[in-house]
Coordinates of C-alpha atoms and ligand atoms in Angstrom, one line a residue:
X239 CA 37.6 59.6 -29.9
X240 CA 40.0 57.2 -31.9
X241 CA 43.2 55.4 -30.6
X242 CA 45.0 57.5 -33.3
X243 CA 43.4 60.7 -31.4
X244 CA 45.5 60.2 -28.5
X245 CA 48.9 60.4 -30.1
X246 CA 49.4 56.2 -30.7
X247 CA 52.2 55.2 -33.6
X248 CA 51.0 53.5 -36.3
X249 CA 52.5 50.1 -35.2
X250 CA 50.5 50.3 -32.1
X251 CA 47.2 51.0 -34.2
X252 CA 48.1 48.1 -36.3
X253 CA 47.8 45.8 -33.3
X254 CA 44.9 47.5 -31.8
X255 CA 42.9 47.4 -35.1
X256 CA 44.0 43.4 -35.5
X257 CA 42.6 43.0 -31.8
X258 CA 39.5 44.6 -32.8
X259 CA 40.0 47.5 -30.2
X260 CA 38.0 50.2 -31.8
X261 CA 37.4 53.1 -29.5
X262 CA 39.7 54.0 -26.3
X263 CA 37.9 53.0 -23.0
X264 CA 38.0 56.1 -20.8
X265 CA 40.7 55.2 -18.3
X266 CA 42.6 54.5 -21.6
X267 CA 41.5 58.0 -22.7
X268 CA 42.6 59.8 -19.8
X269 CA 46.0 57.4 -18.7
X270 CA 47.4 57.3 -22.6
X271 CA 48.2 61.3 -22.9
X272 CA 49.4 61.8 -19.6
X273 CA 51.9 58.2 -19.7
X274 CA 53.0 59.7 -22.8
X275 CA 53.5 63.2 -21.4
X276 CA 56.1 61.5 -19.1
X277 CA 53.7 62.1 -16.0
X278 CA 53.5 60.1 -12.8
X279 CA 49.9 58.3 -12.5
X280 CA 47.3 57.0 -9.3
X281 CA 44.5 55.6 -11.9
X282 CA 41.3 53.7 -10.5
X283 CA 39.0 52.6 -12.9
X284 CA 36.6 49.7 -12.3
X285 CA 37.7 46.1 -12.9
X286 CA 37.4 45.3 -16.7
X287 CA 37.7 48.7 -18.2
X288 CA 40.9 47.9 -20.1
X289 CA 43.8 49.2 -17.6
X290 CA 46.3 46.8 -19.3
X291 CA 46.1 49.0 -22.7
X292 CA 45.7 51.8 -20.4
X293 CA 49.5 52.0 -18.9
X294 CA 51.2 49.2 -21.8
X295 CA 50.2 51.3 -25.0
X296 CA 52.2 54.5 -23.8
X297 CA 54.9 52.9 -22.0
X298 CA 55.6 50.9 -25.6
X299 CA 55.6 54.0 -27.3
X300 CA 58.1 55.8 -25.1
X301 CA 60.1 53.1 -25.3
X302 CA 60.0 52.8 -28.8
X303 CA 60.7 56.6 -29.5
X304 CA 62.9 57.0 -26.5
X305 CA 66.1 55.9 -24.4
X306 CA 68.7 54.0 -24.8
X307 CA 68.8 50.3 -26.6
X308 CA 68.7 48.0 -23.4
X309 CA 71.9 46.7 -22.0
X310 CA 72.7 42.9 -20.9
X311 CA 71.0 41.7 -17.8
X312 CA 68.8 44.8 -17.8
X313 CA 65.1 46.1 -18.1
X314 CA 63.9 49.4 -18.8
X315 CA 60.6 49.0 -17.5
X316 CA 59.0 46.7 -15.1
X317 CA 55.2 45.9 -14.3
X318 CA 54.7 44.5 -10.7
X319 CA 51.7 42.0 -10.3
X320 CA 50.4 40.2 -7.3
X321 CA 50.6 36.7 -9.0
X322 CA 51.9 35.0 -11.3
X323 CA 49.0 34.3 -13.3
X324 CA 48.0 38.1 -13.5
X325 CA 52.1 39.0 -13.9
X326 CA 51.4 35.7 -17.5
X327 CA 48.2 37.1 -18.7
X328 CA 49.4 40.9 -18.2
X329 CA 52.6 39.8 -20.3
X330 CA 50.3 38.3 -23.0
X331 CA 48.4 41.4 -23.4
X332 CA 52.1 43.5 -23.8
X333 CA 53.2 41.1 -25.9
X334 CA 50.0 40.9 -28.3
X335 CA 50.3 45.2 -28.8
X336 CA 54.0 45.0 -28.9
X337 CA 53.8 42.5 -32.1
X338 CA 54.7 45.1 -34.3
X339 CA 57.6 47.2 -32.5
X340 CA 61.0 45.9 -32.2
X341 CA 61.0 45.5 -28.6
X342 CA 61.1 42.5 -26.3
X343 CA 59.1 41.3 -23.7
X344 CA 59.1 38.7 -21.1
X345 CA 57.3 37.5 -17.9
X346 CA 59.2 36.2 -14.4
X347 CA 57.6 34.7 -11.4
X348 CA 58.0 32.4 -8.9
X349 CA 57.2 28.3 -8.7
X350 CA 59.0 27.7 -11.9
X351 CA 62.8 26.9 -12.4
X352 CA 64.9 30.1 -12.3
X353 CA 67.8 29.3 -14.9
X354 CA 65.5 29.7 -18.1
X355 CA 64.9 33.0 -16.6
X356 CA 68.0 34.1 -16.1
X357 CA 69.3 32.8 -19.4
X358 CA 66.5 35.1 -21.0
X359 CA 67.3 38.1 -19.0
X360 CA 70.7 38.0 -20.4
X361 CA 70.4 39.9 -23.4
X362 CA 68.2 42.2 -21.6
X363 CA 64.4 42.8 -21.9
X364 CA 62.5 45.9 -22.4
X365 CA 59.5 45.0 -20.7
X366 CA 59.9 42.8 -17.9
X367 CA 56.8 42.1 -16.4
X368 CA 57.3 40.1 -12.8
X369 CA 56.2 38.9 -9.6
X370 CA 58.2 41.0 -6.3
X371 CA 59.7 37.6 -5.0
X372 CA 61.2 36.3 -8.2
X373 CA 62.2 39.6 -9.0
X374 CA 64.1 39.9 -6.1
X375 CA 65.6 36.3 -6.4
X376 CA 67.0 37.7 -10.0
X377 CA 68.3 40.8 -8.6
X378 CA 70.4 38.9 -6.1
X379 CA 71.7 36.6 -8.5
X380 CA 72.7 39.1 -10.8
X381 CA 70.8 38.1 -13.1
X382 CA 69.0 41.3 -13.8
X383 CA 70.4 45.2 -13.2
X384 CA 67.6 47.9 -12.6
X385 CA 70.0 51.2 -13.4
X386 CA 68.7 51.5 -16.5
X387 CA 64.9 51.3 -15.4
X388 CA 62.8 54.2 -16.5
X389 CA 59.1 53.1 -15.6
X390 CA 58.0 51.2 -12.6
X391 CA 54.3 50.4 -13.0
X392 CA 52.2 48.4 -10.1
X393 CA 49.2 46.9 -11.4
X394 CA 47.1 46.4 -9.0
X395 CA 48.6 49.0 -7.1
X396 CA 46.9 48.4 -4.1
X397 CA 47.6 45.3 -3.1
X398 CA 51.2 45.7 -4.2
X399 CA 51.5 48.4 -1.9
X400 CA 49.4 46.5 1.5
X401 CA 51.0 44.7 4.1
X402 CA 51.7 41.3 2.5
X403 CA 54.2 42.8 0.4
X404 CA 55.3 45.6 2.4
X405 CA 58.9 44.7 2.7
X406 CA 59.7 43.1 -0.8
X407 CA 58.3 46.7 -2.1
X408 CA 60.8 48.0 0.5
X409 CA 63.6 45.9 -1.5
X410 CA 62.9 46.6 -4.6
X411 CA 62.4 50.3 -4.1
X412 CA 66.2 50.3 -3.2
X413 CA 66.9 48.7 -6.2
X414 CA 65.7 51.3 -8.8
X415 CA 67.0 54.8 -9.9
X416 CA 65.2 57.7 -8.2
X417 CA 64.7 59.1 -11.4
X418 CA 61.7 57.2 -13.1
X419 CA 58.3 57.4 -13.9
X420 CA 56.1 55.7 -11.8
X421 CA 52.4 54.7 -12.6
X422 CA 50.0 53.0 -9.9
X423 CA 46.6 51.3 -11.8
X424 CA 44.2 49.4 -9.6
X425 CA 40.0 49.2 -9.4
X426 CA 40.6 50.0 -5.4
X427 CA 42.4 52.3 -3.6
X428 CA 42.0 52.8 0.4
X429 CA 42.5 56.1 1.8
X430 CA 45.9 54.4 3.5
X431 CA 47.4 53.3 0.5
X432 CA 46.1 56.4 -1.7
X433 CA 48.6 58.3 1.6
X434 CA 51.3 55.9 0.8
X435 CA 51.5 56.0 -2.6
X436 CA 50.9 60.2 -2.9
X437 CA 54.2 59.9 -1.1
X438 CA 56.1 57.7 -3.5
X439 CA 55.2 59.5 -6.8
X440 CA 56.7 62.8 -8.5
X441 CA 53.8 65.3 -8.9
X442 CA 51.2 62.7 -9.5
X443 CA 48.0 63.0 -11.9
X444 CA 45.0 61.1 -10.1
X445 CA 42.8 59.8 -12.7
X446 CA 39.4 58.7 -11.4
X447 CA 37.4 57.2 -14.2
X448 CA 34.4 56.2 -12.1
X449 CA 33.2 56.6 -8.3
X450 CA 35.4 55.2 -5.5
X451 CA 35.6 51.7 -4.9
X452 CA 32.7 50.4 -6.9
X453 CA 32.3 47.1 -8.5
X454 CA 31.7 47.8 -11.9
X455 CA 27.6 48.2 -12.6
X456 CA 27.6 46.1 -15.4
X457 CA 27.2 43.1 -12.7
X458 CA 24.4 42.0 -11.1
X459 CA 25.2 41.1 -7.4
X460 CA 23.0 39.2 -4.6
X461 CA 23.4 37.4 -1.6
X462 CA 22.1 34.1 -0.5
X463 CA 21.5 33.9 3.7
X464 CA 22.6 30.5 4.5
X465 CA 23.9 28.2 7.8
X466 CA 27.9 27.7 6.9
X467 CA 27.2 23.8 6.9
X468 CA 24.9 24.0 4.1
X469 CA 26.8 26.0 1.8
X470 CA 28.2 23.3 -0.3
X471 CA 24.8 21.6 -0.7
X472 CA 23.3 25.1 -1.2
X473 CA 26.0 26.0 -4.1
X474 CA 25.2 22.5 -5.9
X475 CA 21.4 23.3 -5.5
X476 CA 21.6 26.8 -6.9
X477 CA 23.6 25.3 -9.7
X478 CA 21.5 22.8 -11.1
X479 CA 18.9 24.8 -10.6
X480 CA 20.2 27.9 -12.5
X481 CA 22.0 25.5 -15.6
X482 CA 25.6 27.2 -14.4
X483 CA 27.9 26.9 -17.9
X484 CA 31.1 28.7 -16.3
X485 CA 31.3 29.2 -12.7
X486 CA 34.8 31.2 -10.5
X487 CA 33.6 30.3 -7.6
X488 CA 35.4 32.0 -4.2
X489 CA 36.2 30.2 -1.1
X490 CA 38.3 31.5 1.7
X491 CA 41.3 29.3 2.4
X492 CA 43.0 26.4 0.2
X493 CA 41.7 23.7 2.5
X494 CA 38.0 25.6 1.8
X495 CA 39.3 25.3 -2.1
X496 CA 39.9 21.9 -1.7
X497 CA 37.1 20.2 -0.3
X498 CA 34.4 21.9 -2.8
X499 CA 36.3 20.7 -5.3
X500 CA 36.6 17.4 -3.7
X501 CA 32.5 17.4 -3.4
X502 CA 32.0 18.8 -6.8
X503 CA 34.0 15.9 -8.2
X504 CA 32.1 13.2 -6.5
X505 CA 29.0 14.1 -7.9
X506 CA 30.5 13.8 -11.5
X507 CA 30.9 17.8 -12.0
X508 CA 33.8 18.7 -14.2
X509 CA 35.3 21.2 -11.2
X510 CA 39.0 22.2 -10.2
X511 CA 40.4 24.0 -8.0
X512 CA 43.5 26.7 -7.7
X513 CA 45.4 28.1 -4.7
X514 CA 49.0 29.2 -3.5
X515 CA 50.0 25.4 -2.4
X516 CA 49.6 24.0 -6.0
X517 CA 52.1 24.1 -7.7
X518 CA 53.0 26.8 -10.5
X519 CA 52.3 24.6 -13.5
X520 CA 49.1 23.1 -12.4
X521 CA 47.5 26.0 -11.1
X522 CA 48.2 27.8 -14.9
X523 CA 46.8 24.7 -16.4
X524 CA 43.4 24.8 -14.3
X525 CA 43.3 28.4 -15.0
X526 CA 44.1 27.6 -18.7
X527 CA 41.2 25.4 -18.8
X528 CA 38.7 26.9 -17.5
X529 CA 39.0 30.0 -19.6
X530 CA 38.6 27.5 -22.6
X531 CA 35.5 26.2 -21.1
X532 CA 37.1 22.8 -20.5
X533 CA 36.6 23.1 -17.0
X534 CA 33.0 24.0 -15.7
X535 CA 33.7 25.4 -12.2
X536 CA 36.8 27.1 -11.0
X537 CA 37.4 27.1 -7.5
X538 CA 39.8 29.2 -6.1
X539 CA 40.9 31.5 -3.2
X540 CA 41.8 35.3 -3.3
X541 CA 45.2 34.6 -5.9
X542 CA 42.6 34.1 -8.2
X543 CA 40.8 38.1 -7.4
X544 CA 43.2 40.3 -9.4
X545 CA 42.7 41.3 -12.8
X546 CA 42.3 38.0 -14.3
X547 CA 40.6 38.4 -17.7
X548 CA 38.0 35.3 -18.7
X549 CA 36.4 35.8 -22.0
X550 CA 32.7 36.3 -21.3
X551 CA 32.2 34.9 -17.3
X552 CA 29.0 34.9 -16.8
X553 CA 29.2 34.6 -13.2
X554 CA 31.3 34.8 -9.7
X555 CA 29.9 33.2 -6.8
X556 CA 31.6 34.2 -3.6
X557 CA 31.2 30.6 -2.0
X558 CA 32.8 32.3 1.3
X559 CA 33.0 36.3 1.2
X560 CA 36.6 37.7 1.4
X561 CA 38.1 38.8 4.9
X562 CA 39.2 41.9 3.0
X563 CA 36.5 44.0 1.5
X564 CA 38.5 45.3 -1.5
X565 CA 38.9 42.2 -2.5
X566 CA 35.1 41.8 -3.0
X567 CA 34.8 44.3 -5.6
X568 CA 37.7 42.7 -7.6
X569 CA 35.9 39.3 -7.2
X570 CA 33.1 39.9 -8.9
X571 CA 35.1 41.8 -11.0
X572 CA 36.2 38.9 -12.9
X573 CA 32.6 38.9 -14.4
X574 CA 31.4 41.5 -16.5
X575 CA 34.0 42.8 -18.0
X576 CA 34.9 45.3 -21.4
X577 CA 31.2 46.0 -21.6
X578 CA 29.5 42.4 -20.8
X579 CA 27.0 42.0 -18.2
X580 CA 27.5 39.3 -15.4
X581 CA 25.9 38.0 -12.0
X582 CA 27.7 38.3 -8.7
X583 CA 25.9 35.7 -6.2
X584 CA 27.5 35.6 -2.6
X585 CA 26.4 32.4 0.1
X586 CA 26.7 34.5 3.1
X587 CA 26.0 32.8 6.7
X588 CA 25.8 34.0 10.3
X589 CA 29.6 34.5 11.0
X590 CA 30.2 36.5 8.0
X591 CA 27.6 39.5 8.6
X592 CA 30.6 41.6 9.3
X593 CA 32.0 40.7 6.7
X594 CA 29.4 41.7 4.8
X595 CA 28.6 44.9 6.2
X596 CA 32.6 46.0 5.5
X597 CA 31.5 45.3 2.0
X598 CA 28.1 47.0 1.8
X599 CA 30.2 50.2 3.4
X600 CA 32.8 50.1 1.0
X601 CA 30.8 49.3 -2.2
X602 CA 28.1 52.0 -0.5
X603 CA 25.3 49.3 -1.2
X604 CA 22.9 47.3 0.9
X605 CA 23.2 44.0 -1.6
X606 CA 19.6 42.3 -2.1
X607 CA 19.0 39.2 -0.1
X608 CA 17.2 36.7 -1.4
X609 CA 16.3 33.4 1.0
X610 CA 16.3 30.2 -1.4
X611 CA 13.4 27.8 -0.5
X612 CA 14.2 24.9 2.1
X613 CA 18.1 26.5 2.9
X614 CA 16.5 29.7 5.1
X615 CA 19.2 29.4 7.8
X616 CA 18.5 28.3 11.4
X617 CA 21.2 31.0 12.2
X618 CA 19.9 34.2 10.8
X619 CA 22.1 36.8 9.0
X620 CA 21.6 40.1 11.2
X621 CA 20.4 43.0 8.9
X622 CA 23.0 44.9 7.8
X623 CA 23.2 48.2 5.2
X624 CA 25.6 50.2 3.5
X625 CA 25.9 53.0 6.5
X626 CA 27.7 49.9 8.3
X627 CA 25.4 49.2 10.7
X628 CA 25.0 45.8 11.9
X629 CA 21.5 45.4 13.5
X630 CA 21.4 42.4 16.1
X631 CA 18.1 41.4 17.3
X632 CA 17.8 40.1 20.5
X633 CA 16.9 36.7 21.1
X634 CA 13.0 35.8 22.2
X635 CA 12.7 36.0 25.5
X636 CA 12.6 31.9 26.5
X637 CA 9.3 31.1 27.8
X638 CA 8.9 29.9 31.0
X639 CA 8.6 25.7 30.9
X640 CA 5.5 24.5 31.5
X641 CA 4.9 21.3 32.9
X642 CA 4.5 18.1 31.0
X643 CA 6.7 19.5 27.6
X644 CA 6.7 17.8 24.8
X645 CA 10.3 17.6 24.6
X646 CA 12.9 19.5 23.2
X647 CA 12.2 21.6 20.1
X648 CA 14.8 23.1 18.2
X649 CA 13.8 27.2 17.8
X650 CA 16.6 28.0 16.1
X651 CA 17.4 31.8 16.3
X652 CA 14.4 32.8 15.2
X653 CA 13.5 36.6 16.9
X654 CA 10.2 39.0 17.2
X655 CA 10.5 41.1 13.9
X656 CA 9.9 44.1 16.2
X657 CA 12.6 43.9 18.0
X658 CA 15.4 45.9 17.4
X659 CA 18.5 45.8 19.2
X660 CA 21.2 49.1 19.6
X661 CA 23.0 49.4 16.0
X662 CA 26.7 47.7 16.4
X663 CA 29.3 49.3 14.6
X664 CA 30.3 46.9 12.0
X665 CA 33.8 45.8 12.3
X666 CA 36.1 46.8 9.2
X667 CA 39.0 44.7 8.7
X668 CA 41.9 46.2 10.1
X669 CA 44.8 47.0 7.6
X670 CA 48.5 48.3 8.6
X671 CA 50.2 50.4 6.4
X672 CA 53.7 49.6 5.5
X673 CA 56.2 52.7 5.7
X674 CA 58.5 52.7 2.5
X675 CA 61.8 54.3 2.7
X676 CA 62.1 56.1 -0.8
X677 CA 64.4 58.3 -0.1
X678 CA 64.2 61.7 -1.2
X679 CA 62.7 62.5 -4.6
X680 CA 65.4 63.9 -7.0
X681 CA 63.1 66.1 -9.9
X682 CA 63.0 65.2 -13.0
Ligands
AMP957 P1 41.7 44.8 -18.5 O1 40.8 45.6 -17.6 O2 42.9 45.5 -19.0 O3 41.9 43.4 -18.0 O4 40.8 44.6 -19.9 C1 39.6 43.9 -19.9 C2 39.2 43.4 -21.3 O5 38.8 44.5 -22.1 C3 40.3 42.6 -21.9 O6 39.8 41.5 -22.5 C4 40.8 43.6 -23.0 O7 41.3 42.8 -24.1 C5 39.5 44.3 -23.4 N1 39.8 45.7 -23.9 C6 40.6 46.6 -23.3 N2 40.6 47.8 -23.9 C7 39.7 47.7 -24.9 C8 39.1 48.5 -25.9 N3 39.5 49.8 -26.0 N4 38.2 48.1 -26.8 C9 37.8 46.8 -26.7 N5 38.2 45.9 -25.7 C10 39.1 46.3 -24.9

């Protein structure tokens, strides 16, 4: 199958052929003709697989061949993105196939002055590709008019559509004609949001390019048992040890983010960090960085999970594993991508086992342990597997003291392999749903 196959003009082949995009990946095979057929869209393909291309090709071309010129202040179509460096790297891709069409493009989001963006908007932009809060900021200001919007797209769809951004999706859903083509991409869906977002589209085509929720098998994935205070001294040991080039490494909060990078610094290793509290323009340039290799380890927190594109990342390590299991799978995502094979390594310690059972359900996988020499952990990691069972083994009976001890002795939480304790259902992180008022459809 070729790119011309699917029904692309030649000025999209043109730019395809200078990228060196030869064949169509399948969720490109499969979302191109039915984007172009005007349809609505749920796709889930694994992370890496070339959505992007898979919604921006189409949607170029039926803006190119359709619809009106775009008015002032105006966009006719708009790709939602969770942050701001997805919403800057997804515009860079739109813009790179759009170099030969006489369209415009441009890229809003939030920790950046407003005024150049409204002085861009002005003339109006075909694609606008944009973060919900900034967009919302704009639309208040009247700096942008959605009337003439024709496709809504949410990349990763379905975090667009979960709680934390339940009610600026409620806002901007009032803002835009009834009467549009909507297309939802993301490697995850839950069954919730699949619910939700069945109920917001017109007649929807569900493209399935590979089985549900599954980190894509091109990457190699592992855990590490470990206590939690050993982890920093565990990730420096495994990374000397393994000759890391280029590491995204995951930790759970920004103060977590912070003092690995802190460590990693003071031993001389070229390390930075980005989370939400940085501001815009730093957290771009650490990003920026370390995709040139001028940085050697990236540490970040979960704004760093989506979609983000690094040439040729060999490897994730999950330094804390996500409170979300989704987020897991778009993680390690981040490695192994448009056909390259990467390594997945997670530090996992006591607290986390339900954690990592959620994840072992979800990802239907029991992930390979593998005990580093000298960092076994005083408190074990129950066993878990991907049914979601979490087995706890009771503690060893304490023996009875006998006179004349030797003093304390530390028997960590060691237990009699034969015991096994009643399976615990594993706890799965609980998710609310946010209600949308759409209104009712009008057809097509
Ligand atoms: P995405 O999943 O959209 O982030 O794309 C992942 C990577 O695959 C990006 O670096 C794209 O440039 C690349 N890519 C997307 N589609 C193709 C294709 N058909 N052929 C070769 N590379 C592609």
């Amino acid at each position: 199958m070729t790119f011309a196959s699917l029904g692309l003009i030649e000025p999209l082949l043109r730019a395809l052929e200078t990228l060196g995009y030869q064949t169509p990946t399948p969720v490109q095979a499969q979302a191109i003709p039915a984007v172009l057929a005007g349809r609505d869209l749920m796709a889930a393909a694994q992370t890496g697989t070339g959505k992007t291309a898979g919604f921006a090709l189409p949607l170029l071309q039926l803006l190119t061949m359709e619809g009106p010129k775009v008015a002032a202040n105006s966009a006719r179509a708009l790709i939602l993105c969770p942050t701001r460096e997805l919403a800057e790297q997804v515009h860079a891709s739109v813009a790179e196939y759009a170099q030969h069409l006489p369209l415009t493009t441009y890229a809003v989001y939030g920790g950046v002055s407003i005024n150049p963006q409204m002085m861009k908007l002005r003339k109006g932009v075909d694609i606008l590709v944009a973060t919900p809060g900034r967009l919302i900021d704009l639309f208040r200001q009247n700096a942008l008019k959605l009337n003439q919007l024709q496709t809504l797209v949410l990349d990763e769809a379905d975090r667009m559509l979960d709680l934390g951004f339940s009610e600026e999706l409620a806002n901007i859903y009032r803002m835009l004609p009834k009467k549009r083509q909507t297309l939802l991409f993301s490697a995850t869906f839950s069954d919730d949001i699949r619910l939700l977002a069945g109920q917001m589209l017109n007649d929807p085509l569900s493209i399935e390019v590979s089985p549900r929720n599954v980190a894509a098998n091109t990457v190699k994935q592992w855990v590490v048992p470990v206590d939690k205070k050993r982890k920093a001294e565990l990730f420096v040991h495994l990374m000397r040890k393994g000759r890391w080039k280029q590491v995204l490494v995951f930790a759970k909060t920004r103060n977590g983010v912070d003092a690995l990078v802190d460590k990693l610094q003071g031993l001389g290793i070229n390390a930075d960090g980005i989370h939400g509290d940085k501001p815009q323009a730093t957290r771009q340039r650490a990003l920026d960085r370390f995709k040139a290799s001028d940085v050697q380890i990236l540490v970040a927190t979960d704004v760093a999970a989506r979609g983000l594109d690094i040439e040729d990342l060999p490897l994730v390590v999950n330094f804390d594993l996500p409170i979300v299991a989704e987020d897991y799978i778009h993680r390690i995502g981040r490695t192994g991508r448009a056909g390259n094979t990467g390594e997945a390594i997670s530090l996992v310690c006591a607290d986390e086992v339900n954690m990592l059972s959620a994840i072992e359900m979800l990802t239907r996988q029991t992930l390979t342990r593998k005990m580093e020499p000298d960092f076994e952990p005083e408190h074990r990691v129950p066993d878990t597997d991907a049914s979601g069972q979490v087995v706890k083994k009771p503690k060893k009976p304490k023996k009875p003291k006998t006179s004349g001890g030797g003093g304390k002795r530390n028997l960590g939480k060691w237990v009699e392999s034969g015991d096994v304790a009643p399976a615990e259902p594993s706890i799965k992180p609980v998710r609310k749903v946010p209600v949308f008022n759409t209104g009712p459809r009008k057809k097509k």
